């Protein structure tokens, strides 16, 4: 591997300059992405065609001096492969044909064979690794069981996921059965990504922050912990560092540290310095610019990055990123300024 900054930071080693990448770095703010999506017809086709997923993964690396690539895919390809029938309506987000309401619905879900139903992901990882040729590490990922369950129960991404939150109180046995099945399916899926060649894994728990602290630990963190324990106890997968990102749930950061991951994603509502003091150098932290700052000017972006680096100080274990995915209409010159300011 030529650029090992990300792996060094996750290992809590001293790095020449901090590694930087962006959540959703391959996406709609890039005209070359929009052109390829128009040609393919829709988003899911991009995910399910290894050659296209490879081209899109590499698009931001052609423009910017990024320290990581992230597999172009989606957290909802797993429930799609479990049998729920997924589509993405233009401007409307994801929609499932079938929703999870009862134990019977959970029983009907398949545990997909990664080599079969999700083979397009394995193929994409292999192709991307070949194209990268050791330039930077490749990040694989999955959604957290709770976050994926939110979409499976709701059927779409509307209304604060009130049906998923209600289920935690009204029918916790259904929610737990669903989460347990997702733990098994996600473990297999991530193992498949590792065997295909990813260098780092990230768990996206975008909706962990919708839960009370006690319910976050009982439903969201507990199911992620099972996946982490599964991967860390398997000699074929235990060497791969894992980053856990529970947006809006950092009141639980002490419990997150105990989960056995190497990195934690930090959103922009807290200070990196405070979070660094809380974790006492036990894990690497990744974050945490407000994606909205990329709508300002290159000068403001630069000074925001400088503030972040000053606030952090000389300590190891920092990956610079946004606190959530890059927004659709972000000006590209500000992305450029962001990455250059981190490396300057
Ligand atoms: O980061 C990357 O560049 C890798 C690709 C990636 C995508 N989705 C591509 C995508 C990753 C890591 C994700 C994760 C994902 N997907 C999450 C967790 C992270 C987060 O952002 O909170 C979630 C909740 C999803 C589910 C999802 N996918 C939603 C709700 C939507 C529609 C809303 C939206 O932003 O358009 C998507 C679609 C999606 N996934 C797009 C991309 C580039 C946009 C599709 C398009 O219109 O071209």
PDB file of N, CA and C in Angstrom, residues 28 37 88-93:
ATOM      1  N   UNK A  28     -23.640  12.802  -6.003  1.00  0.00           N
ATOM      2  CA  UNK A  28     -24.333  13.740  -6.901  1.00  0.00           C
ATOM      3  C   UNK A  28     -23.707  15.110  -7.058  1.00  0.00           C
ATOM      4  N   UNK A  37     -24.978   8.209 -13.976  1.00  0.00           N
ATOM      5  CA  UNK A  37     -26.285   7.766 -13.485  1.00  0.00           C
ATOM      6  C   UNK A  37     -27.348   7.953 -14.568  1.00  0.00           C
ATOM      7  N   UNK A  88     -35.404   3.087  -5.879  1.00  0.00           N
ATOM      8  CA  UNK A  88     -35.097   4.472  -5.507  1.00  0.00           C
ATOM      9  C   UNK A  88     -35.856   5.382  -6.446  1.00  0.00           C
ATOM     10  N   UNK A  89     -36.850   6.089  -5.907  1.00  0.00           N
ATOM     11  CA  UNK A  89     -37.586   7.055  -6.716  1.00  0.00           C
ATOM     12  C   UNK A  89     -36.777   8.350  -6.795  1.00  0.00           C
ATOM     13  N   UNK A  90     -36.682   8.898  -7.990  1.00  0.00           N
ATOM     14  CA  UNK A  90     -35.945  10.152  -8.190  1.00  0.00           C
ATOM     15  C   UNK A  90     -36.475  11.239  -7.245  1.00  0.00           C
ATOM     16  N   UNK A  91     -35.565  11.809  -6.445  1.00  0.00           N
ATOM     17  CA  UNK A  91     -35.940  12.895  -5.547  1.00  0.00           C
ATOM     18  C   UNK A  91     -36.784  12.469  -4.357  1.00  0.00           C
ATOM     19  N   UNK A  92     -36.970  11.159  -4.149  1.00  0.00           N
ATOM     20  CA  UNK A  92     -37.863  10.688  -3.097  1.00  0.00           C
ATOM     21  C   UNK A  92     -37.164   9.739  -2.125  1.00  0.00           C
ATOM     22  N   UNK A  93     -36.018   9.200  -2.547  1.00  0.00           N
ATOM     23  CA  UNK A  93     -35.314   8.268  -1.677  1.00  0.00           C
ATOM     24  C   UNK A  93     -35.777   6.846  -1.851  1.00  0.00           C
TER      25      UNK A  93
END
